[in-house]
């Protein structure tokens, strides 16, 4: 029997995952279903936790990615599956860097969660090849380059284009051009409109 | 011959004339601070500022430091704006002539164009900063809406599960339920009902302390007793909960404690939180590991303090200022997020 922790800021999602677990109660035992990623480490200290289903955007602005890195450092044998519905372009890379074993998109993954859990526990690392394709204005998210998304990320975070240029080590003109390309692709007329489209599609989530 | 001599010879009058033709104001004071040479522009500027003629270096310094109350000149940092909207900046330099005599040279430069350009730039920067802030607010609000949409989608999944269970139930009622399936069906029904109950009660989300004390604390066998009222401002909560969490972890791991005591005190400027436990007293001085030093880093970065006591019993004291550096705390969050 494998001990499992569910971390998700939405009670409804925790309930749903608890339900999924109950359908495989011969294999998995729920240790705790919590909303704050940082709290998972306390449970890991007390119990021998085999698997954590870890959301990224958890309550109190605690990042599931940061918690994953810490848990993996202290409990390398605990498997962690990052579970998110946000198609932010950075999340897959961030999850890999933090040492997460697998990555599952809540809404769009073809695999069943229990199946991903079984395979992860069997030593497999399951990651999607790419972020889910979402519509951002007239464009599809796959049409954006990573540099364009990086500029957009900082802009949505509240940085001016001059600051973005300094952070990215590029000319101001380059950042302005990236924004113009994004506007052309999405059909957004203003920077505010572009930010709204990006945030709505969750392709950049600056608070995590 | 006299005319040629006059053209080639520098006289006091020609020096004065040359200085008067300068677009800048210039004045030289001797070591006693008395005016030795001053051009028209400088006289005019000082007169505008003080309504008096320039007499000494000390008067000029005083006027530059604190403009007279009745003057129409406006001071903006190092810039002096005259009634005609020209802007001037003064600079003082000590000089020594070829005979070793010491003078103070004061130059007033017309920086009107530079000042206006800098004003326009700072106005533009202010507008850009406002726009950036607005963008961030829009993005935060829109993200919240997107999350709500995801919830809705999850809700639909739950309803699918409920529907499936209802169908199974109907099938078994009509055609009978085999003995070996009864237990599965009952489990399914129980889980579905609990799922629905969870959905109904989904607005009753716990706050950070409640989850940490009740769901996590009770789960790991550590009862938390709080004296006083813990702060509820988001940033303070984040710092304090990280300290409590670390103490709870250490209480389980090292002290074998089953109680955590939190005493909250408050002054005008800060919250003081002392965390102790009922476990085994540390054998020696506690050495800060990764967890505690990470908590210390967070707290100190926000202007707070953390003190660790090992004897006669373990105690962690945290002082959190009531006004926190919001930006620092928010964007300190995690390296992965950058």
Coordinates of C-alpha atoms in Angstrom, one line a residue:
Chain A
X1 CA 0.0 0.0 0.0
X2 CA 1.4 3.4 -1.0
X3 CA 1.0 6.5 1.1
X4 CA -0.3 9.5 -0.9
X5 CA -0.6 13.2 -0.1
X6 CA -2.9 15.4 -2.2
X7 CA -1.9 19.1 -2.5
X8 CA -4.4 21.4 -4.2
X9 CA -5.7 24.8 -3.2
X10 CA -9.2 23.9 -4.5
X11 CA -11.2 21.8 -2.1
X12 CA -13.3 20.4 -5.0
X13 CA -10.1 19.1 -6.7
X14 CA -8.9 17.5 -3.5
X15 CA -12.3 15.8 -3.2
X16 CA -12.1 14.6 -6.8
X17 CA -8.6 13.2 -6.4
X18 CA -9.7 11.6 -3.1
X19 CA -12.5 10.0 -5.0
X20 CA -10.0 8.7 -7.7
X21 CA -7.8 7.3 -4.9
X22 CA -10.8 5.5 -3.4
X23 CA -11.3 3.7 -6.6
X24 CA -7.8 2.3 -6.2
X25 CA -7.9 1.8 -2.5
X26 CA -6.2 -1.5 -2.7
X27 CA -3.0 0.3 -3.9
X28 CA -3.1 3.8 -2.4
X29 CA -3.8 5.1 1.1
X30 CA -4.5 8.8 1.6
X31 CA -2.4 10.4 4.2
X32 CA -3.6 13.9 3.9
X33 CA -5.4 16.3 1.4
X34 CA -4.1 19.8 2.0
X35 CA -4.3 23.2 0.2
X36 CA -0.8 24.5 1.0
X37 CA 2.3 23.0 -0.6
X38 CA 4.6 24.0 2.2
X39 CA 2.6 21.9 4.7
X40 CA 3.4 18.7 2.7
X41 CA 6.9 18.6 4.2
X42 CA 5.4 18.3 7.8
X43 CA 3.5 15.2 6.7
X44 CA 6.6 13.8 5.0
X45 CA 8.5 14.1 8.2
X46 CA 5.9 12.2 10.1
X47 CA 4.9 9.5 7.6
X48 CA 6.7 7.5 5.0
X49 CA 5.1 9.2 2.0
X50 CA 5.4 7.4 -1.3
X51 CA 3.7 9.8 -3.6
X52 CA 2.5 13.4 -3.7
X53 CA 0.1 14.8 -6.2
X54 CA 1.3 18.4 -6.1
X55 CA -0.5 21.4 -7.6
X56 CA 1.7 24.4 -8.6
X57 CA -0.5 27.3 -7.5
X58 CA -1.4 26.5 -4.0
X59 CA -2.9 28.5 -1.2
X60 CA -1.1 31.4 0.5
X61 CA 0.9 31.8 -2.7
X62 CA 3.1 28.8 -1.9
X63 CA 4.6 27.4 -5.0
X64 CA 4.2 23.6 -5.5
X65 CA 7.4 23.7 -7.5
X66 CA 9.4 25.2 -4.7
X67 CA 7.9 22.6 -2.2
X68 CA 8.7 19.8 -4.7
X69 CA 12.4 20.9 -4.8
X70 CA 12.6 20.9 -1.0
X71 CA 10.8 17.6 -0.5
X72 CA 13.0 16.0 -3.2
X73 CA 16.1 17.3 -1.4
X74 CA 15.0 15.9 1.9
X75 CA 13.1 12.8 0.8
X76 CA 14.5 11.7 -2.5
X77 CA 12.5 8.5 -2.5
X78 CA 9.1 10.3 -2.4
X79 CA 7.7 10.4 -5.9
X80 CA 6.0 13.6 -6.9
X81 CA 3.5 14.2 -9.7
X82 CA 3.0 17.8 -10.6
X83 CA -0.7 18.3 -11.3
X84 CA -1.8 21.6 -12.8
X85 CA -4.4 23.0 -15.2
X86 CA -2.3 26.1 -16.0
X87 CA -0.5 25.9 -19.4
X88 CA 2.2 28.4 -18.3
X89 CA 5.1 27.8 -20.7
X90 CA 7.7 27.6 -17.8
X91 CA 6.0 25.0 -15.7
X92 CA 7.2 21.8 -17.4
X93 CA 10.8 23.0 -17.3
X94 CA 10.5 24.2 -13.7
X95 CA 9.0 20.9 -12.6
X96 CA 11.9 18.9 -14.2
X97 CA 14.4 21.2 -12.6
X98 CA 12.7 20.8 -9.2
X99 CA 13.0 17.0 -9.6
X100 CA 9.3 16.1 -10.1
X101 CA 8.9 12.6 -11.3
X102 CA 5.9 13.2 -13.5
X103 CA 3.7 16.0 -14.8
X104 CA -0.1 15.7 -15.4
X105 CA -2.4 18.3 -16.9
X106 CA -5.7 18.2 -15.1
X107 CA -7.9 19.2 -18.0
X108 CA -6.3 17.8 -21.1
X109 CA -4.0 14.8 -20.3
X110 CA -5.1 11.7 -22.2
X111 CA -3.8 9.4 -19.4
X112 CA -6.0 8.7 -16.4
X113 CA -4.5 10.0 -13.2
X114 CA -4.5 6.6 -11.5
X115 CA -2.6 5.2 -14.5
X116 CA 0.0 8.0 -14.3
X117 CA 0.3 7.3 -10.6
X118 CA 0.8 3.6 -11.2
X119 CA 3.4 4.2 -13.9
X120 CA 5.3 6.8 -11.8
X121 CA 5.4 4.4 -8.8
X122 CA 6.8 1.8 -11.2
X123 CA 9.7 4.1 -11.9
X124 CA 8.5 5.8 -15.1
X125 CA 8.7 9.5 -15.6
X126 CA 5.8 10.8 -17.5
X127 CA 5.9 14.3 -18.9
X128 CA 3.9 15.9 -21.7
X129 CA 5.9 16.9 -24.7
X130 CA 4.5 20.4 -24.7
X131 CA 2.1 22.6 -22.9
X132 CA -1.6 22.3 -23.9
X133 CA -2.5 24.3 -26.9
X134 CA -4.7 27.2 -26.0
X135 CA -6.2 30.1 -27.9
X136 CA -4.8 33.5 -27.1
X137 CA -6.8 36.0 -29.1
X138 CA -6.5 35.0 -32.8
X139 CA -3.4 32.9 -32.1
X140 CA -2.6 29.5 -30.8
X141 CA -0.2 29.4 -27.9
X142 CA 2.2 27.2 -30.0
X143 CA 2.8 30.1 -32.3
X144 CA 4.7 32.1 -29.7
X145 CA 8.4 31.8 -29.3
X146 CA 9.9 31.3 -25.8
X147 CA 11.5 34.8 -26.0
X148 CA 8.1 36.4 -26.8
X149 CA 6.6 34.5 -23.8
X150 CA 9.5 35.6 -21.6
X151 CA 8.9 39.2 -22.4
X152 CA 5.2 38.8 -21.9
X153 CA 5.8 37.1 -18.5
X154 CA 7.7 40.1 -17.2
X155 CA 5.2 42.6 -18.6
X156 CA 2.3 40.8 -16.9
X157 CA 4.4 40.7 -13.8
X158 CA 4.3 44.5 -13.8
X159 CA 7.7 45.4 -15.3
X160 CA 8.1 48.1 -17.9
X161 CA 9.7 47.3 -21.2
X162 CA 12.8 49.1 -20.2
X163 CA 13.1 47.0 -17.1
X164 CA 12.4 43.8 -19.1
X165 CA 15.2 44.8 -21.5
X166 CA 17.7 45.1 -18.6
X167 CA 16.5 41.8 -17.0
X168 CA 16.8 39.9 -20.3
X169 CA 20.0 41.6 -21.3
X170 CA 18.6 42.8 -24.6
X171 CA 18.0 46.2 -26.3
X172 CA 14.8 48.0 -25.5
X173 CA 13.9 47.8 -29.2
X174 CA 14.0 44.0 -29.0
X175 CA 11.5 43.8 -26.2
X176 CA 9.2 46.3 -28.0
X177 CA 9.5 44.2 -31.2
X178 CA 8.6 41.0 -29.3
X179 CA 5.5 42.7 -27.9
X180 CA 4.6 44.0 -31.4
X181 CA 4.8 40.4 -32.8
X182 CA 2.6 39.2 -30.0
X183 CA 0.1 41.9 -30.7
X184 CA 0.2 41.0 -34.4
X185 CA -0.4 37.3 -33.7
X186 CA -3.1 37.7 -31.1
X187 CA -4.9 40.7 -32.6
X188 CA -4.5 42.6 -29.3
X189 CA -4.5 46.4 -29.9
X190 CA -3.0 47.4 -26.6
X191 CA -0.6 46.0 -24.1
X192 CA -3.4 45.8 -21.6
X193 CA -5.5 43.7 -24.0
X194 CA -2.5 41.4 -24.6
X195 CA -2.0 41.0 -20.8
X196 CA -5.7 40.1 -20.4
X197 CA -5.5 37.5 -23.2
X198 CA -2.3 36.0 -21.7
X199 CA -3.7 35.9 -18.2
X200 CA -7.0 34.4 -19.3
X201 CA -5.3 31.7 -21.2
X202 CA -2.9 31.2 -18.2
X203 CA 0.1 31.0 -20.5
X204 CA 2.0 33.2 -18.1
X205 CA 1.3 33.1 -14.3
X206 CA 3.7 35.6 -12.8
X207 CA 2.8 35.0 -9.2
X208 CA 4.3 31.4 -9.4
Chain B
X1 CA 49.4 101.8 -32.6
X2 CA 47.3 102.5 -29.5
X3 CA 44.3 100.7 -31.2
X4 CA 46.5 97.6 -31.9
X5 CA 47.7 97.6 -28.3
X6 CA 44.2 97.8 -27.1
X7 CA 43.1 94.9 -29.3
X8 CA 46.0 92.6 -28.0
X9 CA 46.1 93.6 -24.3
X10 CA 43.9 92.0 -21.7
X11 CA 42.6 94.6 -19.3
X12 CA 40.4 94.3 -16.3
X13 CA 37.5 95.8 -18.3
X14 CA 38.0 93.3 -21.1
X15 CA 37.9 90.4 -18.7
X16 CA 34.8 91.7 -17.1
X17 CA 33.2 92.3 -20.6
X18 CA 34.1 88.7 -21.6
X19 CA 32.5 87.3 -18.5
X20 CA 29.4 89.4 -18.9
X21 CA 29.0 87.9 -22.4
X22 CA 29.0 84.4 -21.0
X23 CA 25.5 82.6 -21.0
X24 CA 26.3 81.2 -17.6
X25 CA 26.5 83.1 -14.3
X26 CA 29.9 83.2 -12.7
X27 CA 31.4 84.7 -9.6
X28 CA 34.7 84.5 -7.8
X29 CA 35.1 85.0 -4.1
X30 CA 38.3 85.5 -2.2
X31 CA 39.2 83.4 0.8
X32 CA 37.2 85.8 3.0
X33 CA 34.1 85.1 0.9
X34 CA 34.0 88.6 -0.6
X35 CA 33.1 89.1 -4.2
X36 CA 36.1 89.7 -6.4
X37 CA 34.5 89.3 -9.8
X38 CA 31.0 88.7 -10.8
X39 CA 29.2 88.8 -14.2
X40 CA 25.8 90.2 -15.0
X41 CA 24.0 86.9 -15.2
X42 CA 25.1 85.9 -11.8
X43 CA 24.1 89.3 -10.3
X44 CA 20.7 89.0 -12.0
X45 CA 20.2 85.4 -10.7
X46 CA 21.1 86.3 -7.2
X47 CA 18.9 89.4 -7.3
X48 CA 16.0 87.3 -8.5
X49 CA 16.5 84.8 -5.7
X50 CA 17.2 87.2 -2.8
X51 CA 16.0 90.6 -4.0
X52 CA 19.4 91.9 -2.9
X53 CA 22.8 92.4 -4.6
X54 CA 25.4 89.7 -4.1
X55 CA 27.8 90.6 -1.3
X56 CA 29.4 87.4 -0.1
X57 CA 29.8 83.7 -0.6
X58 CA 28.0 83.0 2.7
X59 CA 24.9 85.0 1.5
X60 CA 24.9 83.0 -1.7
X61 CA 25.3 79.7 0.1
X62 CA 22.5 80.6 2.5
X63 CA 20.2 81.6 -0.3
X64 CA 20.9 78.4 -2.2
X65 CA 20.3 76.3 1.0
X66 CA 17.1 78.1 2.0
X67 CA 15.5 80.5 -0.4
X68 CA 14.0 83.6 1.2
X69 CA 10.3 83.3 1.9
X70 CA 9.1 86.1 -0.4
X71 CA 11.1 84.9 -3.5
X72 CA 9.3 83.8 -6.6
X73 CA 12.1 81.4 -7.4
X74 CA 11.2 77.7 -6.8
X75 CA 13.8 75.2 -5.7
X76 CA 13.5 71.6 -7.0
X77 CA 16.4 69.5 -5.6
X78 CA 19.5 71.2 -7.0
X79 CA 17.6 73.2 -9.6
X80 CA 16.3 76.8 -9.2
X81 CA 13.4 77.7 -11.4
X82 CA 13.1 81.5 -12.1
X83 CA 9.9 83.4 -12.9
X84 CA 10.8 83.4 -16.6
X85 CA 10.8 79.5 -16.4
X86 CA 14.5 79.2 -16.9
X87 CA 16.1 76.6 -14.7
X88 CA 19.6 77.1 -13.2
X89 CA 22.0 74.8 -11.3
X90 CA 24.9 76.2 -9.2
X91 CA 28.3 74.6 -8.7
X92 CA 31.0 75.7 -6.4
X93 CA 34.7 74.9 -7.1
X94 CA 37.8 76.0 -5.1
X95 CA 40.6 77.4 -7.4
X96 CA 44.2 78.6 -6.9
X97 CA 45.7 81.2 -9.2
X98 CA 49.3 81.2 -10.4
X99 CA 50.4 83.2 -7.3
X100 CA 48.9 80.7 -5.0
X101 CA 46.0 82.7 -4.0
X102 CA 42.8 80.8 -3.1
X103 CA 39.4 81.7 -4.6
X104 CA 36.0 80.1 -4.8
X105 CA 34.4 80.0 -8.2
X106 CA 30.6 79.7 -8.4
X107 CA 29.1 78.9 -11.8
X108 CA 25.4 79.0 -12.5
X109 CA 24.5 76.9 -15.6
X110 CA 21.3 77.2 -17.5
X111 CA 19.9 73.7 -17.4
X112 CA 16.3 74.5 -18.6
X113 CA 16.3 72.1 -21.6
X114 CA 17.9 69.3 -19.5
X115 CA 15.5 69.9 -16.6
X116 CA 12.4 69.9 -18.9
X117 CA 13.6 66.8 -20.6
X118 CA 14.1 65.1 -17.3
X119 CA 10.7 66.2 -16.1
X120 CA 9.1 64.8 -19.3
X121 CA 11.1 61.6 -18.8
X122 CA 10.1 61.2 -15.1
X123 CA 6.4 61.9 -16.1
X124 CA 6.7 59.3 -18.8
X125 CA 8.3 56.8 -16.3
X126 CA 5.5 57.5 -13.9
X127 CA 2.9 56.8 -16.5
X128 CA 4.7 53.6 -17.5
X129 CA 4.9 52.5 -13.9
X130 CA 1.2 53.1 -13.5
X131 CA 0.5 51.2 -16.7
X132 CA 2.7 48.3 -15.5
X133 CA 0.9 48.2 -12.2
X134 CA -2.4 48.3 -13.9
X135 CA -1.3 45.4 -16.2
X136 CA -0.4 43.4 -13.1
X137 CA -3.8 44.1 -11.5
X138 CA -5.6 43.1 -14.7
X139 CA -3.5 40.0 -15.0
X140 CA -4.2 39.0 -11.4
X141 CA -7.9 39.5 -11.8
X142 CA -8.0 37.6 -15.1
X143 CA -6.0 34.7 -13.6
X144 CA -8.6 34.4 -10.9
X145 CA -11.4 34.3 -13.5
X146 CA -9.5 31.6 -15.4
X147 CA -9.1 29.6 -12.2
X148 CA -12.8 29.8 -11.6
X149 CA -13.4 28.4 -15.1
X150 CA -11.1 25.5 -14.2
X151 CA -13.2 24.9 -11.1
X152 CA -16.3 24.8 -13.3
X153 CA -14.7 22.2 -15.4
X154 CA -13.8 20.2 -12.4
X155 CA -17.4 20.5 -11.2
X156 CA -18.5 19.0 -14.5
X157 CA -16.2 16.0 -14.0
X158 CA -17.7 15.5 -10.5
X159 CA -21.1 15.6 -12.0
X160 CA -20.0 13.0 -14.6
X161 CA -18.9 10.7 -11.7
X162 CA -22.2 11.2 -9.9
X163 CA -24.1 10.4 -13.1
X164 CA -22.1 7.2 -13.6
X165 CA -22.7 6.0 -10.1
X166 CA -26.4 6.8 -10.4
X167 CA -26.6 4.8 -13.6
X168 CA -24.9 1.8 -12.0
X169 CA -27.3 2.1 -9.1
X170 CA -30.3 2.1 -11.4
X171 CA -28.9 -0.9 -13.3
X172 CA -28.4 -2.9 -10.1
X173 CA -31.9 -1.9 -8.7
X174 CA -33.5 -3.1 -11.9
X175 CA -31.6 -6.2 -12.6
X176 CA -30.3 -7.0 -9.1
X177 CA -26.8 -6.6 -7.7
X178 CA -24.4 -9.6 -7.5
X179 CA -23.1 -10.3 -4.0
X180 CA -19.4 -9.7 -5.0
X181 CA -20.3 -6.2 -6.4
X182 CA -22.3 -5.0 -3.5
X183 CA -19.3 -3.8 -1.5
X184 CA -17.9 -1.9 -4.6
X185 CA -21.2 -0.3 -5.2
X186 CA -21.6 0.8 -1.6
X187 CA -18.1 2.3 -1.6
X188 CA -18.8 4.1 -4.8
X189 CA -22.0 5.5 -3.4
X190 CA -20.3 6.6 -0.2
X191 CA -17.5 8.3 -2.1
X192 CA -19.9 10.0 -4.5
X193 CA -22.0 11.4 -1.6
X194 CA -18.9 12.6 0.1
X195 CA -17.8 14.2 -3.2
X196 CA -21.1 16.0 -3.5
X197 CA -21.0 17.1 0.1
X198 CA -17.5 18.5 -0.5
X199 CA -18.7 20.4 -3.4
X200 CA -21.6 21.8 -1.4
X201 CA -19.3 22.9 1.3
X202 CA -16.5 24.1 -0.9
X203 CA -16.7 27.7 0.2
X204 CA -15.7 26.8 3.7
X205 CA -12.0 26.8 2.9
X206 CA -9.7 26.8 5.8
X207 CA -7.3 29.6 6.4
X208 CA -3.6 29.0 6.6
X209 CA -3.4 28.6 10.4
X210 CA -6.4 26.3 10.5
X211 CA -5.0 23.9 8.0
X212 CA -1.6 23.9 9.7
X213 CA -2.9 23.5 13.2
X214 CA -5.9 21.3 12.7
X215 CA -5.5 19.2 9.5
X216 CA -1.7 19.0 9.6
X217 CA -1.0 19.3 13.3
X218 CA -3.7 16.8 14.3
X219 CA -2.7 14.5 11.6
X220 CA 0.9 14.3 12.8
X221 CA 0.0 14.2 16.5
X222 CA 1.1 17.7 17.4
X223 CA -1.5 19.9 19.2
X224 CA -1.0 23.6 18.8
X225 CA -2.0 25.9 21.6
X226 CA -2.0 29.6 20.8
X227 CA -2.0 32.4 23.4
X228 CA -2.9 35.8 21.9
X229 CA -4.1 36.6 18.4
X230 CA -2.0 35.7 15.4
X231 CA -1.9 38.4 12.7
X232 CA -4.0 37.9 9.6
X233 CA -2.2 40.2 7.1
X234 CA -1.2 38.0 4.2
X235 CA 2.5 38.7 4.3
X236 CA 2.8 38.3 8.1
X237 CA 0.8 35.0 7.9
X238 CA 3.3 33.7 5.3
X239 CA 6.3 34.4 7.5
X240 CA 4.8 33.3 10.7
X241 CA 3.3 30.1 9.3
X242 CA 6.7 29.2 7.8
X243 CA 8.3 29.6 11.3
X244 CA 5.5 27.5 12.9
X245 CA 5.8 24.8 10.2
X246 CA 9.5 24.5 10.8
X247 CA 9.0 24.2 14.6
X248 CA 6.3 21.6 14.0
X249 CA 8.7 19.6 11.8
X250 CA 11.5 19.9 14.4
X251 CA 9.1 19.0 17.2
X252 CA 8.3 15.7 15.5
X253 CA 11.8 14.9 14.2
X254 CA 14.0 15.9 17.2
X255 CA 11.9 16.7 20.3
X256 CA 9.3 13.9 20.1
X257 CA 6.8 16.6 21.2
X258 CA 3.1 16.4 21.0
X259 CA 2.3 20.0 21.9
X260 CA 3.4 23.3 20.3
X261 CA 2.9 26.5 22.3
X262 CA 2.6 29.8 20.4
X263 CA 2.6 33.0 22.4
X264 CA 1.7 36.1 20.4
X265 CA 2.6 39.6 21.7
X266 CA 2.2 42.9 19.9
X267 CA 3.8 46.3 20.2
X268 CA 3.0 49.4 18.1
X269 CA 5.5 48.4 15.4
X270 CA 5.8 44.7 15.5
X271 CA 4.4 41.2 16.3
X272 CA 6.5 39.1 18.6
X273 CA 5.8 35.3 18.4
X274 CA 7.5 32.8 20.7
X275 CA 7.2 29.2 19.8
X276 CA 8.1 26.4 22.2
X277 CA 7.2 22.7 22.6
X278 CA 6.7 20.1 25.4
X279 CA 9.3 17.7 24.0
X280 CA 12.8 16.7 24.9
X281 CA 15.1 19.6 25.8
X282 CA 17.9 19.9 23.2
X283 CA 21.2 18.3 24.4
X284 CA 23.4 21.2 23.2
X285 CA 23.2 24.3 21.2
X286 CA 20.9 23.9 18.2
X287 CA 22.7 24.4 14.9
X288 CA 20.5 26.0 12.3
X289 CA 20.0 23.6 9.4
X290 CA 18.5 24.4 6.0
X291 CA 15.0 24.8 7.2
X292 CA 15.6 27.2 10.0
X293 CA 18.1 29.3 8.1
X294 CA 15.6 29.5 5.2
X295 CA 13.0 30.8 7.6
X296 CA 15.5 33.3 9.1
X297 CA 16.4 34.5 5.6
X298 CA 12.8 35.1 4.7
X299 CA 12.1 36.9 8.0
X300 CA 15.2 39.1 7.9
X301 CA 14.6 40.0 4.2
X302 CA 11.3 41.5 5.3
X303 CA 12.9 43.5 8.1
X304 CA 12.1 41.1 10.9
X305 CA 14.3 39.2 13.4
X306 CA 14.6 35.6 14.5
X307 CA 16.3 34.3 17.6
X308 CA 16.8 30.7 18.5
X309 CA 17.2 29.5 22.1
X310 CA 18.3 26.0 23.0
X311 CA 18.5 26.1 26.9
X312 CA 16.8 25.7 29.3
X313 CA 14.3 24.7 26.7
X314 CA 13.8 25.2 22.9
X315 CA 12.3 28.5 21.9
X316 CA 12.1 30.3 18.6
X317 CA 11.3 34.0 18.8
X318 CA 10.2 35.8 15.7
X319 CA 9.7 39.5 15.4
X320 CA 7.7 40.7 12.4
X321 CA 7.4 44.4 11.6
X322 CA 3.8 45.4 11.1
X323 CA 4.6 47.2 7.8
X324 CA 6.3 44.7 5.6
X325 CA 8.3 45.2 2.5
X326 CA 5.6 43.7 0.2
X327 CA 7.6 43.7 -3.0
X328 CA 10.6 41.9 -1.5
X329 CA 8.5 39.3 0.1
X330 CA 6.3 38.5 -2.9
X331 CA 9.2 38.3 -5.4
X332 CA 11.5 36.5 -3.1
X333 CA 9.0 33.6 -3.4
X334 CA 11.0 31.1 -5.4
X335 CA 13.9 31.0 -7.7
X336 CA 12.1 28.7 -10.1
X337 CA 9.4 31.3 -10.6
X338 CA 11.8 33.8 -12.2

